[in-house]
Coordinates of C-alpha atoms and ligand atoms in Angstrom, one line a residue:
X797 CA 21.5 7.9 -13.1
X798 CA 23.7 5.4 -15.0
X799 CA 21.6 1.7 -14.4
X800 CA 24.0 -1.3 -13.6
X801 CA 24.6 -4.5 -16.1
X802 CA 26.0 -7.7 -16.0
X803 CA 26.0 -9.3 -12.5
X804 CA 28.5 -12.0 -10.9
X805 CA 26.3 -15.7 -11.1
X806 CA 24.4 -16.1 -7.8
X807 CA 25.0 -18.3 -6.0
X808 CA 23.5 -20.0 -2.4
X809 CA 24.4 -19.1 0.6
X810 CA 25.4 -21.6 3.3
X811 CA 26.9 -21.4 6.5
X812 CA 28.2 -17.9 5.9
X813 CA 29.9 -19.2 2.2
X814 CA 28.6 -18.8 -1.6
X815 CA 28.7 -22.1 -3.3
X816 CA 26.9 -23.7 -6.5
X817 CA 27.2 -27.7 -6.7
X818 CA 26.1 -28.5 -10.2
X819 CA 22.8 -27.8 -9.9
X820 CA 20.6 -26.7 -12.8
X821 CA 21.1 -23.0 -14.1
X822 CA 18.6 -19.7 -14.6
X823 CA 19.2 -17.3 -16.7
X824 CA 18.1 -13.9 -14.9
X825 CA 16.8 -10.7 -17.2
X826 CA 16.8 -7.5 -16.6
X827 CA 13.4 -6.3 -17.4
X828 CA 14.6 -3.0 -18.3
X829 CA 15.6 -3.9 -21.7
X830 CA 15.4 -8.1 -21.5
X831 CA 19.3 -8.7 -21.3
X832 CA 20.7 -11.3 -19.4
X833 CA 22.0 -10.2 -16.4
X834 CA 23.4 -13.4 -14.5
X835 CA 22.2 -16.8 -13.7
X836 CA 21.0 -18.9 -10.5
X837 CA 21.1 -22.2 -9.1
X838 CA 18.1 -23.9 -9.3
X839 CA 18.5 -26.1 -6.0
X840 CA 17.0 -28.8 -4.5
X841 CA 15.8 -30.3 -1.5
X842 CA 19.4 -31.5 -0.8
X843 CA 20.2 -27.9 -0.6
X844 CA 18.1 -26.9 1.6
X845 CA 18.6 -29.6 3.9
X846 CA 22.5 -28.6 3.9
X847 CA 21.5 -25.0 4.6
X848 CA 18.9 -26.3 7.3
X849 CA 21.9 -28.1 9.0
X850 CA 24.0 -25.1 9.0
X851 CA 21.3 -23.2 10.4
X852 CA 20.7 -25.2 13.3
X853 CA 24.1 -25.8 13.9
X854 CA 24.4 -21.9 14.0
X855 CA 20.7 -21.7 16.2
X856 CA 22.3 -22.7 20.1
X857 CA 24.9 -20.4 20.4
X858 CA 22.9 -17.5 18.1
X859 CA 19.7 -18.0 20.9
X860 CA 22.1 -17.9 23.6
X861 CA 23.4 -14.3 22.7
X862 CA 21.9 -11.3 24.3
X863 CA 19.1 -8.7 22.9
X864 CA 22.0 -6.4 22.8
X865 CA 24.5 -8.1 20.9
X866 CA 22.3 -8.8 18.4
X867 CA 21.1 -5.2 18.3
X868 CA 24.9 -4.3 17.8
X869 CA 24.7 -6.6 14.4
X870 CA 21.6 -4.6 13.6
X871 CA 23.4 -1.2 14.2
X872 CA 25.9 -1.8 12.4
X873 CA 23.8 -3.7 8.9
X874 CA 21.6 -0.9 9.2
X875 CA 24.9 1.8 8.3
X876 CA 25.6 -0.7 5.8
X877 CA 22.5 -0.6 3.9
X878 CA 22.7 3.6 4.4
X879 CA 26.6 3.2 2.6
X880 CA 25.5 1.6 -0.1
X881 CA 22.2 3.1 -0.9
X882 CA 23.1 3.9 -4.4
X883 CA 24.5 0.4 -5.1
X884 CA 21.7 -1.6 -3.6
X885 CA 18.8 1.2 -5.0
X886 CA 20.4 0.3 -8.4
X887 CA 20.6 -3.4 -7.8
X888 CA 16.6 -3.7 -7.0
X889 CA 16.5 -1.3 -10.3
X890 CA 18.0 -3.5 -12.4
X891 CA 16.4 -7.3 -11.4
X892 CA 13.2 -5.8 -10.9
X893 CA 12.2 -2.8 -13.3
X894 CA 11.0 -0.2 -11.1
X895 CA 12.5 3.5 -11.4
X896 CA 15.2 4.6 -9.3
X897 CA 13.6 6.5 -6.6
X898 CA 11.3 3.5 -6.2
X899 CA 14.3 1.5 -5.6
X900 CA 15.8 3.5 -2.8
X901 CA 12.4 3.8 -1.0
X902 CA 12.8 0.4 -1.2
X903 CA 16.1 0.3 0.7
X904 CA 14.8 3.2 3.1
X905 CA 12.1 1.0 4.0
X906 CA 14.7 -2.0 4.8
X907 CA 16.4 0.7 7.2
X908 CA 13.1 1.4 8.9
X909 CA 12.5 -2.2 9.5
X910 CA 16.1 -2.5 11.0
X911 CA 15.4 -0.3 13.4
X912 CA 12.2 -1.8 14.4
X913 CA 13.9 -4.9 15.4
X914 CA 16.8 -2.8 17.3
X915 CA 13.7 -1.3 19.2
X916 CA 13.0 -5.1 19.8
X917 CA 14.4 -5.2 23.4
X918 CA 12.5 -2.1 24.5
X919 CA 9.3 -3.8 23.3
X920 CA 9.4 -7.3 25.1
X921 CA 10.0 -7.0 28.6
X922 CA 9.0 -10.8 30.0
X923 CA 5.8 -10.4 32.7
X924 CA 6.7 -11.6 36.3
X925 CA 3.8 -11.6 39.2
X926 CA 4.1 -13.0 42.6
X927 CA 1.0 -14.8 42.2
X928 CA 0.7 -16.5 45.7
X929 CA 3.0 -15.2 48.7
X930 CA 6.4 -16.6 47.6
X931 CA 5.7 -17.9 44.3
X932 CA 6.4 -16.0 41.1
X933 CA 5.3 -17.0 37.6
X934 CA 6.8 -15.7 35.1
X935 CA 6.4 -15.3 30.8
X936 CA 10.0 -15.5 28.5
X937 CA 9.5 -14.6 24.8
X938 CA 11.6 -17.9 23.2
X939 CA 12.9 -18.4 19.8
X940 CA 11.8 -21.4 16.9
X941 CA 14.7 -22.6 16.1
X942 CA 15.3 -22.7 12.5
X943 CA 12.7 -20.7 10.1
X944 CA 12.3 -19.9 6.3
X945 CA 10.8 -16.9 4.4
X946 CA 9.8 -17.1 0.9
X947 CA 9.7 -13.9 -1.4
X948 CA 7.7 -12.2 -4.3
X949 CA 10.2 -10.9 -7.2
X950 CA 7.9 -7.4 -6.6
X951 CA 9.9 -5.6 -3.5
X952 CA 13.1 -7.5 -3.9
X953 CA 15.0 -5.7 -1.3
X954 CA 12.2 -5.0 1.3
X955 CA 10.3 -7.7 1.6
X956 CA 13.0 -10.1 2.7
X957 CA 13.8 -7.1 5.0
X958 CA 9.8 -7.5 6.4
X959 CA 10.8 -11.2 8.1
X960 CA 14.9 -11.3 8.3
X961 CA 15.7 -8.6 10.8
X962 CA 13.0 -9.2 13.2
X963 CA 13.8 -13.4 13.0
X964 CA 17.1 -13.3 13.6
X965 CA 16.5 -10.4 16.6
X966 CA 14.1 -12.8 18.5
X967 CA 17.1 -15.5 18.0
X968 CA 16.0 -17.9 15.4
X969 CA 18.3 -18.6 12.3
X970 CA 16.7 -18.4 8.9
X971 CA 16.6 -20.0 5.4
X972 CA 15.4 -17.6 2.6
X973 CA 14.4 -18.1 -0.6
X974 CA 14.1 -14.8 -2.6
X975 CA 12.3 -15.0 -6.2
X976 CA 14.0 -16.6 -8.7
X977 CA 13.1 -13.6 -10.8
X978 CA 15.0 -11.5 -8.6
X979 CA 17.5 -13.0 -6.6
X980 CA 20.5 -10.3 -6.6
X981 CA 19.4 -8.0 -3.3
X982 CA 19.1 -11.1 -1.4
X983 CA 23.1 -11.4 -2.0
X984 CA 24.1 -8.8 -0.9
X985 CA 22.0 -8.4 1.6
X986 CA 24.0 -11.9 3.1
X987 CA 27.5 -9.8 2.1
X988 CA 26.1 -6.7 4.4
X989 CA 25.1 -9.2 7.1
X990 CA 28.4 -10.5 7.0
X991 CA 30.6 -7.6 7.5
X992 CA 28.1 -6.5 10.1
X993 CA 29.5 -9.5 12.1
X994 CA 26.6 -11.9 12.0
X995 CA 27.9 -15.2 12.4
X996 CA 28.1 -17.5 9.8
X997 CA 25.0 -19.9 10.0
X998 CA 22.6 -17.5 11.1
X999 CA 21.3 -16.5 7.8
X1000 CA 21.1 -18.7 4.7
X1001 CA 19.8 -18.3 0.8
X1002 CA 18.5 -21.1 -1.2
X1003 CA 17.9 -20.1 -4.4
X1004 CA 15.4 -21.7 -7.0
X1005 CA 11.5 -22.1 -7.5
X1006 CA 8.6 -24.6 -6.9
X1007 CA 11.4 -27.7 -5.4
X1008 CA 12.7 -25.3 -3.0
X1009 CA 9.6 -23.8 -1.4
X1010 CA 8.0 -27.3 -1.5
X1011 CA 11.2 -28.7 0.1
X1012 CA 10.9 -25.6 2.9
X1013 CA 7.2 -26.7 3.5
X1014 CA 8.6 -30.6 3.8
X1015 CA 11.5 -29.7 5.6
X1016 CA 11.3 -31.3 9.3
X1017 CA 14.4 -28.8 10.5
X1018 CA 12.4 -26.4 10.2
X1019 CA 10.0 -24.5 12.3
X1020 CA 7.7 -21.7 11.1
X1021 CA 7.7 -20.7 7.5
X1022 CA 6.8 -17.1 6.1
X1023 CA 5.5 -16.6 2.4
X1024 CA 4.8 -13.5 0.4
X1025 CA 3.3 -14.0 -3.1
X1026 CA 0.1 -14.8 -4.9
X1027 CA -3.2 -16.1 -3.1
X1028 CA -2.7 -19.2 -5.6
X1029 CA 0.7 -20.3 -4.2
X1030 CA -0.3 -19.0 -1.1
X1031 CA -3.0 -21.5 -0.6
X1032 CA -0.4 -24.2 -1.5
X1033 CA 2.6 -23.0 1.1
X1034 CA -0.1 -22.6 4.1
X1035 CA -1.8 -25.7 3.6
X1036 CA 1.8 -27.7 2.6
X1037 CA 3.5 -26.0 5.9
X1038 CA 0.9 -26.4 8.0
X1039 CA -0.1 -30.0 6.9
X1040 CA 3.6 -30.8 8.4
X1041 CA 2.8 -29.3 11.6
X1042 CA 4.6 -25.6 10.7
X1043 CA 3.5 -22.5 12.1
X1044 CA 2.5 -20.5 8.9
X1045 CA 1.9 -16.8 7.7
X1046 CA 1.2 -16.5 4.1
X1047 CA 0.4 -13.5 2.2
X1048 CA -1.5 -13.6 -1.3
X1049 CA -2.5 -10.9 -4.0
X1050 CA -4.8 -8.1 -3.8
X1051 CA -7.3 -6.4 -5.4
X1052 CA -7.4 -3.1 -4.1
X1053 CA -10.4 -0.4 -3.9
X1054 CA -10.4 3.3 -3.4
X1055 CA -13.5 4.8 -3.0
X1056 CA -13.9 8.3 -4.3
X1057 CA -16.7 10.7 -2.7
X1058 CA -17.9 13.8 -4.9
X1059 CA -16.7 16.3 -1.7
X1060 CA -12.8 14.4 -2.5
X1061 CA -10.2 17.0 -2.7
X1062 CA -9.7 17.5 -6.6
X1063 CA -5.9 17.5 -6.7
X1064 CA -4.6 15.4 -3.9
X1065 CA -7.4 12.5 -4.9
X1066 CA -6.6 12.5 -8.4
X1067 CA -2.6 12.6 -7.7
X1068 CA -3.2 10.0 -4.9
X1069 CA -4.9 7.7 -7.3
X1070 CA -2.6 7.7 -10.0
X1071 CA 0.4 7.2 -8.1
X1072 CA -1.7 4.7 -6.1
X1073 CA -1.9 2.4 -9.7
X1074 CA 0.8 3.6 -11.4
X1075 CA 3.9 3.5 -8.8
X1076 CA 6.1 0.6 -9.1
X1077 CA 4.0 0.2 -12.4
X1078 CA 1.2 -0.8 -10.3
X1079 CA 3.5 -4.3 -9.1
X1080 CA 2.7 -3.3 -5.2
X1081 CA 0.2 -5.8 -3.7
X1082 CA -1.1 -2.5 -1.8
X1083 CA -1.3 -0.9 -5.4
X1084 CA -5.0 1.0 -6.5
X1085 CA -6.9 -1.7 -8.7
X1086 CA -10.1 -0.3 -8.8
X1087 CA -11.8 2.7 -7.9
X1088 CA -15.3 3.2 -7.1
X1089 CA -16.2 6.3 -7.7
X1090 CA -19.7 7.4 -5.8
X1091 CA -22.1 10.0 -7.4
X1092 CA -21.2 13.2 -10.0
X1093 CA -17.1 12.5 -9.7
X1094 CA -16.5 13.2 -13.1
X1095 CA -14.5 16.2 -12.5
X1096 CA -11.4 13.9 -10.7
X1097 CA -11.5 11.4 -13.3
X1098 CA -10.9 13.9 -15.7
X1099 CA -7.7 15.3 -13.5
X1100 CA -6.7 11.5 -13.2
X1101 CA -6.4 11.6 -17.0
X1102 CA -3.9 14.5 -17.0
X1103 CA -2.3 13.1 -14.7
X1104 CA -2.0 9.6 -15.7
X1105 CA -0.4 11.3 -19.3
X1106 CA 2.4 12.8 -17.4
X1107 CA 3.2 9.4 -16.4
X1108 CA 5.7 8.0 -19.5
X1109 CA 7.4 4.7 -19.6
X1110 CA 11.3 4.9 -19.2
X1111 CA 10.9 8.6 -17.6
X1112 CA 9.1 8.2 -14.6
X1113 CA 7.5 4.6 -14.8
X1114 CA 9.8 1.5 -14.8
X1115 CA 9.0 -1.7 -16.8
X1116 CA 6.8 -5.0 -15.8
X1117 CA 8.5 -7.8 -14.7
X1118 CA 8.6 -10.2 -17.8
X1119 CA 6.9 -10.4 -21.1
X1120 CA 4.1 -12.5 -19.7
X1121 CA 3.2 -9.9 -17.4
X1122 CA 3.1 -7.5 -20.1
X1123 CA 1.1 -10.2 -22.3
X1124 CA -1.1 -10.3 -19.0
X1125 CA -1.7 -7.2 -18.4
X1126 CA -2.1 -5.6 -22.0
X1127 CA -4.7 -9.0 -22.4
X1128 CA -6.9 -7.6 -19.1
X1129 CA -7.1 -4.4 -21.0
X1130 CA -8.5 -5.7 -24.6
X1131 CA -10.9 -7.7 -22.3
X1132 CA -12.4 -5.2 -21.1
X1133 CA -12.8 -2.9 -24.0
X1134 CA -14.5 -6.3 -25.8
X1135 CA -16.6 -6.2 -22.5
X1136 CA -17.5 -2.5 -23.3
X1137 CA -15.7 -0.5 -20.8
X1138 CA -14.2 2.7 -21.9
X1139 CA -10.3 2.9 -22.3
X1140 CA -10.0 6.3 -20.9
X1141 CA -5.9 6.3 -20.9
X1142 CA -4.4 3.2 -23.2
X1143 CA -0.5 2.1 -21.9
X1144 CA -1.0 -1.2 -24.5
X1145 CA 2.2 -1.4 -27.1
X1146 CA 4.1 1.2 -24.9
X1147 CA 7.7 1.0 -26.1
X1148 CA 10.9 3.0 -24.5
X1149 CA 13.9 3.9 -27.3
X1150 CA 17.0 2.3 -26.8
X1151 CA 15.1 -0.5 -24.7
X1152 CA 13.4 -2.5 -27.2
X1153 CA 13.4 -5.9 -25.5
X1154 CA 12.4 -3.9 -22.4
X1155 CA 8.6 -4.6 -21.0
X1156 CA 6.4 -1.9 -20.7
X1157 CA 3.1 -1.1 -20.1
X1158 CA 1.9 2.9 -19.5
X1159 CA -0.7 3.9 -17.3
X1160 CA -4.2 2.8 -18.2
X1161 CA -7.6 4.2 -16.9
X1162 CA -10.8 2.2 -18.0
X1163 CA -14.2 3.9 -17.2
X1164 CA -17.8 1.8 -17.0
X1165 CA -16.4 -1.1 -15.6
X1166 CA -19.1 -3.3 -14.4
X1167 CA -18.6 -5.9 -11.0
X1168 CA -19.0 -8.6 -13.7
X1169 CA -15.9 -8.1 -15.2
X1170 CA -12.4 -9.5 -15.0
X1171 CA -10.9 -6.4 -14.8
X1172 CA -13.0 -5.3 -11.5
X1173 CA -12.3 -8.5 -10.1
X1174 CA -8.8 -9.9 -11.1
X1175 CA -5.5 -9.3 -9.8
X1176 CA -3.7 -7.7 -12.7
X1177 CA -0.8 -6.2 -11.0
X1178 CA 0.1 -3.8 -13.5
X1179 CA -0.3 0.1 -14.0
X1180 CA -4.2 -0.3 -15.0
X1181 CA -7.5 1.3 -12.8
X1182 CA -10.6 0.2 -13.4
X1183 CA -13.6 2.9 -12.5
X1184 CA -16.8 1.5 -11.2
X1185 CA -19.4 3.7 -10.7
X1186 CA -21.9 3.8 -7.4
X1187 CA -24.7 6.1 -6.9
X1188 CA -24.0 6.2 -2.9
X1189 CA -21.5 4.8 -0.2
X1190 CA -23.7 1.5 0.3
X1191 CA -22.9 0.4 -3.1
X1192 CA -19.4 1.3 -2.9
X1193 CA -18.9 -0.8 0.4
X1194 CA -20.8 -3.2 -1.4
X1195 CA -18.5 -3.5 -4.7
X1196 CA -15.5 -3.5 -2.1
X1197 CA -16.8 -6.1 0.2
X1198 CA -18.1 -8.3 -2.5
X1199 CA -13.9 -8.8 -3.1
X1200 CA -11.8 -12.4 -2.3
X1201 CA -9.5 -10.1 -1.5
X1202 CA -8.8 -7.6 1.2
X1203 CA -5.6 -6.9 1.5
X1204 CA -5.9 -2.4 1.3
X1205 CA -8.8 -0.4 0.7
X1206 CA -9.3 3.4 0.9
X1207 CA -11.5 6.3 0.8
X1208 CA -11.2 9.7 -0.5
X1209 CA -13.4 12.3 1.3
X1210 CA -13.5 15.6 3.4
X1211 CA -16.1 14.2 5.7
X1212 CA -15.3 12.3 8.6
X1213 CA -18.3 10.6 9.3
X1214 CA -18.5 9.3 5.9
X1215 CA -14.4 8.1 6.4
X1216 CA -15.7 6.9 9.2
X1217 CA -18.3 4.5 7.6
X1218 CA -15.4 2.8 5.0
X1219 CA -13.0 2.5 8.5
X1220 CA -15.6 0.3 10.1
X1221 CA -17.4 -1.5 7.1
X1222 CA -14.8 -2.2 4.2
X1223 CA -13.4 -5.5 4.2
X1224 CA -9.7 -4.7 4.4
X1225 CA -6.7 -5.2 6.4
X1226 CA -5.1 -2.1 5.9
X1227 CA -7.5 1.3 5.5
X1228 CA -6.4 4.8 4.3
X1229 CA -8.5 7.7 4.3
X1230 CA -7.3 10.2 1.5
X1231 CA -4.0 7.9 1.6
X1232 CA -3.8 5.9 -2.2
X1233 CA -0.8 3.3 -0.8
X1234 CA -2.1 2.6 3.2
X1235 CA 1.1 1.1 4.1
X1236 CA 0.9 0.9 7.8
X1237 CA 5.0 2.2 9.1
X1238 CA 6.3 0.4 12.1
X1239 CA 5.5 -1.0 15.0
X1240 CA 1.7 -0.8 13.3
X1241 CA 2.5 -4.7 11.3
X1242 CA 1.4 -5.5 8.1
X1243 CA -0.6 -7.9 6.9
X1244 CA -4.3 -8.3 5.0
X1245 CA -7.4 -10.0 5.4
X1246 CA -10.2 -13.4 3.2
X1247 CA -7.6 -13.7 0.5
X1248 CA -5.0 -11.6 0.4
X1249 CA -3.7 -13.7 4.1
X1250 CA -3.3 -17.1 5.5
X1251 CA -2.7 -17.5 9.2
X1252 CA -3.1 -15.8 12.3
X1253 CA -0.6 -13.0 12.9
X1254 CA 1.6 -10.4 10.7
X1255 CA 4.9 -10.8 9.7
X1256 CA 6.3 -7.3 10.1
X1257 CA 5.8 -5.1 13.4
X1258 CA 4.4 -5.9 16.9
X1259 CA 2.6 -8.7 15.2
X1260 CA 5.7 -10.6 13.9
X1261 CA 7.0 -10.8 17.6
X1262 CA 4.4 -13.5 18.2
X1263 CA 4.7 -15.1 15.2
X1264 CA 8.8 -15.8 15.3
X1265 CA 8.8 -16.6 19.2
X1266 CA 6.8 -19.1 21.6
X1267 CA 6.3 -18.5 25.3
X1268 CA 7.5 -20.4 28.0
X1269 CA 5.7 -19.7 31.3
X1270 CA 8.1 -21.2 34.7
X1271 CA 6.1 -21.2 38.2
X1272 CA 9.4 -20.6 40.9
X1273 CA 9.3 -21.4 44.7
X1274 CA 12.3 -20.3 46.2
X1275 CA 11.9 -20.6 49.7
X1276 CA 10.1 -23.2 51.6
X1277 CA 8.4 -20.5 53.2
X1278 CA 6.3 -19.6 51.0
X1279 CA 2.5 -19.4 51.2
X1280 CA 1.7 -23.1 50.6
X1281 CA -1.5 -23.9 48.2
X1282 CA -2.9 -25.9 45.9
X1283 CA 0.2 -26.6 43.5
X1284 CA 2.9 -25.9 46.1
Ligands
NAD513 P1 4.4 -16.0 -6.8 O1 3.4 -16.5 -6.0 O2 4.5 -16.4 -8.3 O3 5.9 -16.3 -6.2 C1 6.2 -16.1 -4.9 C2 7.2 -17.2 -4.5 O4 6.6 -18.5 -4.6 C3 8.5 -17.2 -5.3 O5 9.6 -17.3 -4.4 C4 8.3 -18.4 -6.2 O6 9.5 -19.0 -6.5 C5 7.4 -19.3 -5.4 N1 6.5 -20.1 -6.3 C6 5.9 -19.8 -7.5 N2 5.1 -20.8 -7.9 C7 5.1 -21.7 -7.0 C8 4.5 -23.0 -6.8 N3 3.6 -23.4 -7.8 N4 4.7 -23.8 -5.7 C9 5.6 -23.3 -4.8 N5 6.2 -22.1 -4.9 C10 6.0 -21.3 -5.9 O7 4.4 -14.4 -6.7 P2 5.2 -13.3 -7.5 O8 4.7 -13.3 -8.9 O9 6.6 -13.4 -7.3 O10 4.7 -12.0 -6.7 C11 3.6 -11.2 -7.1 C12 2.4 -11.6 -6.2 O11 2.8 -11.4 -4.8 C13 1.2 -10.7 -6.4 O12 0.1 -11.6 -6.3 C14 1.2 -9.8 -5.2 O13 -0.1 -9.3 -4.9 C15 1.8 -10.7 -4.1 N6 2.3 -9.9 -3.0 C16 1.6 -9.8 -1.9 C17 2.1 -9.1 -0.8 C18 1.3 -9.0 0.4 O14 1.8 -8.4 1.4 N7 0.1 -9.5 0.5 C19 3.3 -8.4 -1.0 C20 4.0 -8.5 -2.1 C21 3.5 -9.3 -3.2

């Protein structure tokens, strides 16, 4: 499969138009081999305020259309992103690194969360009682206004897919600022939206970094904001948003455990755990970081080692992000060995020919980790598993409660009652029993727990519809009939 190049500049997105005014240029890499694929605007808080404008301009008559007529938009985006699969698989490819299949799960995933918010309207029916003879109260799910979400550079087609379609379905209009690291599937995801008929307004890119998320935060146009990143910036955007009177959901890093029981099936644990740290070259906030492996389960450690050699750079693992995730990562990895953890599996120095300025890191295993180390408690985000061992399940709760984070955790067992005991006592958001990447499918939402979250709610699923709408409760009286009381 042939990879795309050079890009058209990106531009913002305003009021259904792509414009640049001047403002400082990006250059954009490719990952794959370091080239330089386009540029972006780094904008300002004047350009958000213009795209803010537009938006609310765009908000009455947008919140005035029906559930259906949005859902017709959604229909018809949805066969857009199934068209153009290939394009828009090789887009995400290309800005961010990760292999090609990885890329159109990506997309798929979009589709799925498209027709979650088609299946919107069948969800919310308003509540009406007749609470006293002749007098009904009722509930009506009503939109922000304007809103903004913020994105990682690690999913980016899907995770601006996790906030956009479900927004705009509950009838608010958006501002989004993808990464600046990987701001190409954001375009065309405005182009699809476009030809699917949304109007122009409704949706709206600012691109950029720090100045535009801080400007979203400051913003006073805007409503509820929606960030998905690292628990540092995260702390930042919830505390900045919510300081200036924003509803806020903010989603940090992870640090995710698996625990591994000695009764563990040997070849779907060992596959599940690799693929768990090594997919998307371990970039996936829901990604195996550690694994604490309980008792005598040498046996699938050494069937993680086969496996994890299969696993080659340019075949079938894609690159890091940058060259400072690569420093990152490899730098974890020589910590650890000076900390005197084994190296079990070493991706440092991996290289792909033909792709020289490419960034690459293989799979790494590293045995004997101890809880005081960085690797067992750092995010690396990167292809790397640290192996803890526990003599029982009380430990290994333990080691996986003792995390800031808690954004996935899972176990790997054929009994259910000791499943069971990691459901109920780890210290996650999102659980999987003999399941390496928990990702919870819609209407179930998505969203972690202590550090890997900010805010009440999830964006994605049931969850978001509380987040992106308010309620607005009306007591009627029709006729003066009616059984008199109280608050007649
Ligand atoms: P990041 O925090 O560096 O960037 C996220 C967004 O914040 C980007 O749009 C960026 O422009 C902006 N930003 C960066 N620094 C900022 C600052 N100082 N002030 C204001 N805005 C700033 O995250 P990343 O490196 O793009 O993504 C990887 C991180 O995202 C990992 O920690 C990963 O675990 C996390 N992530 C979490 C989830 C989740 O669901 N919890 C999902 C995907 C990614």
């Amino acid at each position: 499969m042939e990879t795309l190049s050079k890009q058209p500049e990106v531009q913002n997105f305003i009021d259904g138009k792509f414009e640049r005014n001047g403002q400082k240029s990006m250059n954009i890499e490719s990952p794959l081999d370091g080239s330089i694929i386009s540029t972006l605007p780094m904008s300002t808080y004047d350009d958000v305020d213009k795209a803010v404008k537009a938006a609310q301009k765009a908000y009455k008559s947008w919140s005035e259309t029906t559930f259906k007529e949005r859902a017709q938009i959604f229909f018809r985006y949805r066969a857009l992103l199934e068209k153009n699969m290939d394009e828009l698989s090789r887009l995400v490819q290309l800005e961010n690194g990760k292999n090609y299949g990885e890329s159109k799960a990506e997309v798929e995933k979009s589709m799925e969360l498209c027709e979650f918010a088609t299946s919107i309207p069948q969800i919310i029916s308003n509540e009406v009682q007749e609470v006293s003879k002749g007098v009904e109260c009722r509930t009506e799910r009503k939109p922000l206004g304007v809103v903004a979400s913020i994105a990682p550079f690690n999913f980016p087609n899907m995770v601006p897919h996790w906030t956009m379609p479900n927004a705009l379905m509950l009838g608010n209009t958006m501002i989004m600022k993808p990464s600046e690291l990987v701001p190409l599937s954001v375009v065309r995801m405005a182009e699809l939206l476009k030809e699917a008929g949304l109007p122009d307004g409704v949706f709206n890119i600012v691109n950029g970094g720090k100045d535009v998320v801080e400007a979203i935060c400051d913003h006073p146009g805007i409503e509820a904001v929606s960030f998905v990143g690292s628990t540092a910036v995260a702390k930042i955007v919830y505390k900045r948003a919510t300081s200036n009177l924003k509803r806020c959901v903010a989603l940090g890093g992870a640090k995710n455990h698996l625990i591994v029981l000695p009764d563990a099936n040997l070849e779907m644990t060992a596959s599940n755990v690799v693929a768990s740290m090594a997919g998307c070259a371990g970039q996936r906030c829901m990604a195996a970081s550690v694994m604490v492996g309980v008792d005598k389960v040498q046996h699938i450690i050494d069937r993680m080692v086969e496996e994890a050699k299969a696993i080659v750079p340019g075949k079938n693992l894609g690159s890091v992000i940058s060259a400072a995730a690569k420093e990152r990562i490899e730098g974890y990895i020589t910590a650890a060995e000076e900390d005197g953890a084994t190296i079990l599996v070493d991706g440092r120095g991996a290289t792909v020919p033909g792709k020289d300025g490419g960034y690459y890191v293989g799979p790494t295993i590293i045995d004997h980790v101890t809880t005081d180390m960085s690797v067992a408690t750092e995010e690396i985000f990167g292809p790397v598993i640290s192996i803890i061992r526990a003599k029982d399940l009380d430990e290994a709760i333990e080691i996986e409660n003792s995390s800031n984070y808690g954004n996935a955790a899972a176990v790997f067992t054929q009994s259910g009652g000791l499943a069971k005991q990691v459901m109920d006592r780890a210290s996650a958001g999102m659980i999987g029993v003999n399941i390496g990447v928990p990702v919870p499918r819609e209407p179930f939402s998505f969203g972690g727990w202590n550090e890997s979250k900010f805010g009440v709610g999830d964006v994605t699923g049931r969850s978001s519809i509380e987040f992106w709408t308010q309620n607005k409760k009306t007591t009627i009286k029709w006729n003066k009939e009616a059984q008199t009381n109280w608050m007649s």
